[in-house]
Coordinates of C-alpha atoms and ligand atoms in Angstrom, one line a residue:
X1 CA 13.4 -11.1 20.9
X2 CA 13.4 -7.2 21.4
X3 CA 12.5 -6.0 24.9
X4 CA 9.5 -4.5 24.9
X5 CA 9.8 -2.3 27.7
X6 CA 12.5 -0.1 25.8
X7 CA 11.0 -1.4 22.5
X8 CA 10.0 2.2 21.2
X9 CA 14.1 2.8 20.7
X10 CA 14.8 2.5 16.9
X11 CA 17.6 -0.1 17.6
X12 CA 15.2 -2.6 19.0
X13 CA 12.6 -2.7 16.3
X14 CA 15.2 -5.0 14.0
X15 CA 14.1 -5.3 10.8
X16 CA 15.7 -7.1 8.1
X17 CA 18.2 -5.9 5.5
X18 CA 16.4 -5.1 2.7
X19 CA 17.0 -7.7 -0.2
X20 CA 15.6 -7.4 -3.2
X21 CA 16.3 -9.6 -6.3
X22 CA 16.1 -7.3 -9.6
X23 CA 13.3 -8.8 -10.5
X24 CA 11.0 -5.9 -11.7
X25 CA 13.4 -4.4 -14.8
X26 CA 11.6 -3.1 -17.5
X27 CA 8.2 -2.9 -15.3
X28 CA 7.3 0.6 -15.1
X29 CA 4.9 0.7 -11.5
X30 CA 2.8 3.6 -10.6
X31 CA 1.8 4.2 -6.7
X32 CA -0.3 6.0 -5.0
X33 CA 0.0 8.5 -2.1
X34 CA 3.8 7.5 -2.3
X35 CA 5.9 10.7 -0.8
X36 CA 5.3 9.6 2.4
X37 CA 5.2 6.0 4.6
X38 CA 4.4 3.2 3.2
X39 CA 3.7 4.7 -0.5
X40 CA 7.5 6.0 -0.3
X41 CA 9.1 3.0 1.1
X42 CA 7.2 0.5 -1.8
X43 CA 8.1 3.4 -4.4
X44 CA 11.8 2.7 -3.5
X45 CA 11.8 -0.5 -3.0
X46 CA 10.3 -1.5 -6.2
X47 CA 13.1 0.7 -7.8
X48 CA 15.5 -1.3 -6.1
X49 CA 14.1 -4.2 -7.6
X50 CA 14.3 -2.6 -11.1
X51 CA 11.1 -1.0 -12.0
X52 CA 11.1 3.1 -13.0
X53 CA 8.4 4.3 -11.1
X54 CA 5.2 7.0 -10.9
X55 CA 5.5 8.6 -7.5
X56 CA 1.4 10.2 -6.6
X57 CA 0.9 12.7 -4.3
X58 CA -1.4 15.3 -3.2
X59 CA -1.0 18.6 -2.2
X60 CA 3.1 19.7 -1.2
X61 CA 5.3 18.4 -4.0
X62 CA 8.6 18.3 -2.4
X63 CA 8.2 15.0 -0.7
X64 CA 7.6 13.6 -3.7
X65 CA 10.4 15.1 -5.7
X66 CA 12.3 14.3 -3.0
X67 CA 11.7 10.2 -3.4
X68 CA 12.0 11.1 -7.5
X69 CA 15.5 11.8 -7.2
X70 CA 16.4 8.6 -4.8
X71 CA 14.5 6.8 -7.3
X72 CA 16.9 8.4 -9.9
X73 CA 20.1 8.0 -7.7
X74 CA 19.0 4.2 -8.0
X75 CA 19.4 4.1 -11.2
X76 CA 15.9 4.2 -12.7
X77 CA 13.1 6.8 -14.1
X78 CA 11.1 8.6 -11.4
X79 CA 8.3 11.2 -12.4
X80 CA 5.9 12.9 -10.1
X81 CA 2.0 13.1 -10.5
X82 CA -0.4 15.2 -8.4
X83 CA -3.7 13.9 -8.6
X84 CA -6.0 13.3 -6.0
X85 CA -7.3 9.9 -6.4
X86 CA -10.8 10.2 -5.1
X87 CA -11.8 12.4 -8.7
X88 CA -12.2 10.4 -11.6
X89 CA -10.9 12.9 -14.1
X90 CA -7.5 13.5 -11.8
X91 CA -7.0 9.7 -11.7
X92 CA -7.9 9.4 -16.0
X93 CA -5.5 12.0 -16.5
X94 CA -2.7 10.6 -14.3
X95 CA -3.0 7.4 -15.8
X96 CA -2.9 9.1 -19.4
X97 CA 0.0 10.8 -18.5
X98 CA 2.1 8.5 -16.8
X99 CA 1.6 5.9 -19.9
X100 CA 2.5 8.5 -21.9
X101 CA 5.6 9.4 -20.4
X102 CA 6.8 5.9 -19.6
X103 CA 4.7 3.7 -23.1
X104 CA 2.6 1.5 -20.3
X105 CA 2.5 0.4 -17.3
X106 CA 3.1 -3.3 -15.7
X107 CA 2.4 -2.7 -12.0
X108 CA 0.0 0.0 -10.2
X109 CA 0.0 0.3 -6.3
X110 CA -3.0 1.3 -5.1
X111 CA -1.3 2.6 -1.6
X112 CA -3.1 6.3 -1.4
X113 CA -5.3 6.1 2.2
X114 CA -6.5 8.4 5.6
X115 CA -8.4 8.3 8.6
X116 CA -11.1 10.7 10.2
X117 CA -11.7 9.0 13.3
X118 CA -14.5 9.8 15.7
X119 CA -17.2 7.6 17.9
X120 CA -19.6 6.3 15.6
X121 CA -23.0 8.1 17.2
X122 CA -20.7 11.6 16.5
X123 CA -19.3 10.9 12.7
X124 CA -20.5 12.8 10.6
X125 CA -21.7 12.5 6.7
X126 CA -18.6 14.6 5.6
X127 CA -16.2 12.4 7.6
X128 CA -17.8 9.4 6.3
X129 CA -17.3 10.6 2.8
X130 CA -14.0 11.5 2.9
X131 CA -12.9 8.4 3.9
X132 CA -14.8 6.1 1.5
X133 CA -13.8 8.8 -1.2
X134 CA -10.5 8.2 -0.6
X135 CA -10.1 4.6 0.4
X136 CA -12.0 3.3 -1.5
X137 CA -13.6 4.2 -4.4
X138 CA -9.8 6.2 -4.5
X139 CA -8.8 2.3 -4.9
X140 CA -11.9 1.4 -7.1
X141 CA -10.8 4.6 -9.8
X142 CA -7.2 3.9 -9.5
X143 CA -7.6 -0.6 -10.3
X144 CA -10.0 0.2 -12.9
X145 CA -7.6 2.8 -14.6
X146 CA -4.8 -0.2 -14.4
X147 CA -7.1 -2.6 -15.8
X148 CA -7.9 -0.9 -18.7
X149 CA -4.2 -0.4 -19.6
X150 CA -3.2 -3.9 -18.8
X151 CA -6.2 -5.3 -21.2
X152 CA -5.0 -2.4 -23.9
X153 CA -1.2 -3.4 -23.9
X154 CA -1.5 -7.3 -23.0
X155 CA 0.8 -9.7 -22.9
X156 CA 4.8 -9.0 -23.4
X157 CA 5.6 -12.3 -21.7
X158 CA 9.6 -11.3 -22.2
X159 CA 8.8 -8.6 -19.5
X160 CA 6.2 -10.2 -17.7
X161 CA 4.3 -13.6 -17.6
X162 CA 1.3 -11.6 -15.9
X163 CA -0.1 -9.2 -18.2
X164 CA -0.7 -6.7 -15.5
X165 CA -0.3 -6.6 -12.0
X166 CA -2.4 -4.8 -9.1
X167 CA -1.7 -4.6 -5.5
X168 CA -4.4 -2.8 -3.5
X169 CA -3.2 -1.8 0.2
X170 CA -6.0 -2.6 2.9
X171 CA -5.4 -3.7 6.6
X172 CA -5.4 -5.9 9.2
X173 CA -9.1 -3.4 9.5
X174 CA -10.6 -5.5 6.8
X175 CA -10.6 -8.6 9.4
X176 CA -10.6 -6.7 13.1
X177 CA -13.2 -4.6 13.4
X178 CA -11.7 -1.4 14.9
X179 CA -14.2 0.9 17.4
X180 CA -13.9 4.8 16.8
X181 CA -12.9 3.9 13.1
X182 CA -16.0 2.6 11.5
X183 CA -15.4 4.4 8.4
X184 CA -11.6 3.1 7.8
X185 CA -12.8 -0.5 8.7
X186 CA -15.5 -0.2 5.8
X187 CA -13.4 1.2 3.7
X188 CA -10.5 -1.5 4.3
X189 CA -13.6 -4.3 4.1
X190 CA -15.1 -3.0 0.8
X191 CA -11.5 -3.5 -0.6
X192 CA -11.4 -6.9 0.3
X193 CA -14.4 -8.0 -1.8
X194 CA -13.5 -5.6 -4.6
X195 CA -10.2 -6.8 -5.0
X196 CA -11.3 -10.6 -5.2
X197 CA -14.3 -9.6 -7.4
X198 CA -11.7 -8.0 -9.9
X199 CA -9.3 -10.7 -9.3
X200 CA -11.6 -13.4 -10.4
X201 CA -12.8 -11.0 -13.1
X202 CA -9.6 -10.6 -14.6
X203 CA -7.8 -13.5 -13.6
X204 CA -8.2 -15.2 -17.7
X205 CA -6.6 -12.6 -19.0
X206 CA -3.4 -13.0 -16.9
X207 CA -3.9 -9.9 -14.9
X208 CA -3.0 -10.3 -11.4
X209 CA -4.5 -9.1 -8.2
X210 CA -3.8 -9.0 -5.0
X211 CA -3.7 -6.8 -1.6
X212 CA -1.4 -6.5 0.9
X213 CA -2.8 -6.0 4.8
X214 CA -0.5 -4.0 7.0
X215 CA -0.6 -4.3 10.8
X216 CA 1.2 -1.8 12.9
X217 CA 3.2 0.2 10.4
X218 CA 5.4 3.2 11.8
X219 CA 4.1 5.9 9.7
X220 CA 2.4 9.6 10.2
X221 CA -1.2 8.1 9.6
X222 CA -1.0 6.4 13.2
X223 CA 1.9 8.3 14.9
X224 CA 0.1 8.3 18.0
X225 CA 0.3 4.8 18.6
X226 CA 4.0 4.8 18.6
X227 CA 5.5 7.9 19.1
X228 CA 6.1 7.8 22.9
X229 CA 7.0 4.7 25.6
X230 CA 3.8 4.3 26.7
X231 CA 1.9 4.1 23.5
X232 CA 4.6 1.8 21.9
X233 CA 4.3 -0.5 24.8
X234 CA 0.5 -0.3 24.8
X235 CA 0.7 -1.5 21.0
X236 CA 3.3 -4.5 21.5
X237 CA 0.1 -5.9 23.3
X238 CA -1.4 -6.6 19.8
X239 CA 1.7 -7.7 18.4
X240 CA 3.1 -11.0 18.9
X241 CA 6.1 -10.6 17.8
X242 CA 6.8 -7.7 19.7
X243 CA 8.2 -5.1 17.2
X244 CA 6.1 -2.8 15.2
X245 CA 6.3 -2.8 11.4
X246 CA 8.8 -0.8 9.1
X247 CA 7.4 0.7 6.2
X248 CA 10.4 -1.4 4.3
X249 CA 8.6 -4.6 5.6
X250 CA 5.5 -3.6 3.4
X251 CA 7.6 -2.4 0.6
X252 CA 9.7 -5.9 0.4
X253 CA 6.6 -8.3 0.4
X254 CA 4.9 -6.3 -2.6
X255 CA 8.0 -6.0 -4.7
X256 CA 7.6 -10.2 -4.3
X257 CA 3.6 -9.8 -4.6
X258 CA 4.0 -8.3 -7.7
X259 CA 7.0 -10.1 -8.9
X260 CA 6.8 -13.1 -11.4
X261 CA 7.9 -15.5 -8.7
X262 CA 4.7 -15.1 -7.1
X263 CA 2.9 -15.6 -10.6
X264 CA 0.3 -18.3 -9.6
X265 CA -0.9 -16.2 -6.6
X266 CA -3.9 -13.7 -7.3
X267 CA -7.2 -12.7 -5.1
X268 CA -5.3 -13.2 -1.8
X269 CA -5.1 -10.9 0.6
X270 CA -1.0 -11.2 2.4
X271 CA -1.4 -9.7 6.0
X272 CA 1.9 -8.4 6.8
X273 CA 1.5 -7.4 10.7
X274 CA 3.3 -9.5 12.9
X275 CA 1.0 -11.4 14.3
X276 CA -1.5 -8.7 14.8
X277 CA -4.6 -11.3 13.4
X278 CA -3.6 -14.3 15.4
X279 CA -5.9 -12.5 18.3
X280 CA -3.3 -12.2 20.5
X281 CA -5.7 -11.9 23.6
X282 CA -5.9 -15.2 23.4
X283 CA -2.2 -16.7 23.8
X284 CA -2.4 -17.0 27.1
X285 CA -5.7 -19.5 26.8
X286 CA -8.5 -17.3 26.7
Ligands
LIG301 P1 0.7 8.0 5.2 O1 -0.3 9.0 5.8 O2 2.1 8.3 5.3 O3 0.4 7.8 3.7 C1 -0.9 8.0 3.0 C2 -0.6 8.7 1.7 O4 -1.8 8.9 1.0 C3 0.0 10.1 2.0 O5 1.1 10.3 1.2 C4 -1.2 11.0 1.6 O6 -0.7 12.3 1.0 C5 -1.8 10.2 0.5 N1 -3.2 10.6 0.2 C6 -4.2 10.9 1.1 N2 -5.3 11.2 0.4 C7 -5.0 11.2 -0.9 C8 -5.7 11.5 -2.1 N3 -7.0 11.9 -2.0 N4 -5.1 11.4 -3.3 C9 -3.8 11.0 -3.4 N5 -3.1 10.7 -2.3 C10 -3.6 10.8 -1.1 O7 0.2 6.7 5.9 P2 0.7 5.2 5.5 O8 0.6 4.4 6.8 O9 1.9 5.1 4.7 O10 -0.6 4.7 4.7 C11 -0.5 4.1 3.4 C12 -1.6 3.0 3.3 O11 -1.4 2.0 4.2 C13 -3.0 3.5 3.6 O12 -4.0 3.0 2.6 C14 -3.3 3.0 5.0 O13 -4.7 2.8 5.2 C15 -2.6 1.7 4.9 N6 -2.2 1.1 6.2 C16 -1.3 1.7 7.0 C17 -1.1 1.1 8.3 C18 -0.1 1.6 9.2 O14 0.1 1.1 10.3 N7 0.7 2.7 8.9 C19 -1.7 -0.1 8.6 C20 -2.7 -0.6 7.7 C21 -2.9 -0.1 6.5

């Protein structure tokens, strides 16, 4: 078990070799938001399980192209999309463009996400907005666009035995509710309920889908609740087994999520956090 007291030191937040079984060849995936964090680490790792990949991203493009050519130096097809997934026609065209390039698509990642924190009596419409924009009706724009190419190209059961499969990204926010962040929590619930809605929708026609809940993820979106002693030690107070996440602990679960050796499992939600939803404040009794 790491010690926590020095826990913020790279060497003792142990995470697993990554290991993934090519399971994903011939799959082409599309994620969202994925030059930085989580997007980027899922973008690789599904590579490294065999899929060629669509790498989102908004605004700066070298991130991006940057995780395109490790994509590449793996050994499969990378191209880059800007598209700002909170604007229908941006997502329509991305889609359009990314099944042209690449003749469909078997997986989509719905990863793309921010925060604009304040106390609730101070948040303001615009903050509100942005956050739902983005989170998700982002998500809501970016399933539907996956659907509809799943139910146009269906089956190719030599590829696949699901005819399509979508991974939405919430958070362990769509079960704790989280003070000073009422708009992520919202956002993070309403995925929740959208993604089983669609699941159940879909689920006779073989599509798949799923989301994946990330605890404690060391990423830029909460950089502050890691990035010195104090704060790192603060956070191993909601995480019972004392390490924070890596992105790569996200990215290996959804290459399985999405794989066909978890074909029988859609509408669940896979919280990946470490223990952060087992309430933790109450190990010691209550
Ligand atoms: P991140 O900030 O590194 O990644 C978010 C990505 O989304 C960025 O690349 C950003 O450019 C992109 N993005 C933002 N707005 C966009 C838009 N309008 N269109 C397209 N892309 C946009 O942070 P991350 O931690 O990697 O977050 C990824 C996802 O994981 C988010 O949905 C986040 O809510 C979720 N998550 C993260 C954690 C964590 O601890 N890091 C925990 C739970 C859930």
């Amino acid at each position: 078990m790491p010690d926590a007291k020095n826990a913020n030191q790279p060497e003792n937040s142990v995470s697993p070799q990554p290991q993934y079984l090519q399971a994903l060849t011939g799959q082409p995936a599309l994620i969202t938001g994925a030059s930085s964090g989580i997007g980027k680490a899922i973008a690789l790792g599904l590579a490294k399980a065999g899929a060629d990949v669509v790498v989102n991203y908004i605004g700066n493009p070298l991130p991006a192209e940057d995780v395109a050519h490790e994509i590449e130096m793996l050994g499969r097809r990378a191209m880059t999309i800007e598209a700002d997934v909170s604007q229908e026609d941006a997502v329509e065209r991305m889609f359009a463009d990314a099944i042209q390039h690449f003749g469909t698509l078997h997986i989509t990642i719905s990863n793309a996400g921010l925060q604009a924190d304040a106390p609730f009596d101070e948040m303001t419409l615009a903050q509100w907005n942005k956050v739902i924009g983005v989170n998700l009706t982002g998500q809501f724009l970016t399933a539907r666009a996956a659907v509809r190419e799943f139910k146009r190209r269906g089956p190719q059961p030599e590829i696949s035995v699901a005819s399509g499969k979508l991974l939405c990204t919430s958070s362990v926010h769509q079960e704790i509710p989280w003070a000073g962040h009422v708009n992520y929590a919202t956002s993070k619930g309403g995925i929740n309920m959208m993604m089983r809605s669609i699941a159940q929708e879909v689920a006779p026609l073989r599509i798949r889908v799923n989301a994946i809940a990330p605890g404690a993820i060391r990423t830029p979106i909460n950089r502050a609740a890691w990035d010195t002693p104090q704060a790192y030690d603060r956070l191993m107070g909601l995480v019972p087994y004392l390490r924070i996440g890596e992105p790569d602990d996200i990215a290996r679960a959804a290459a399985w999520l999405v794989s066909d050796a978890a074909d029988y499992i859609t509408g669940a939600t896979l919280y990946i956090d470490g223990g952060m939803t087992l309430y933790p404040g109450f190990a010691t009794g209550g």
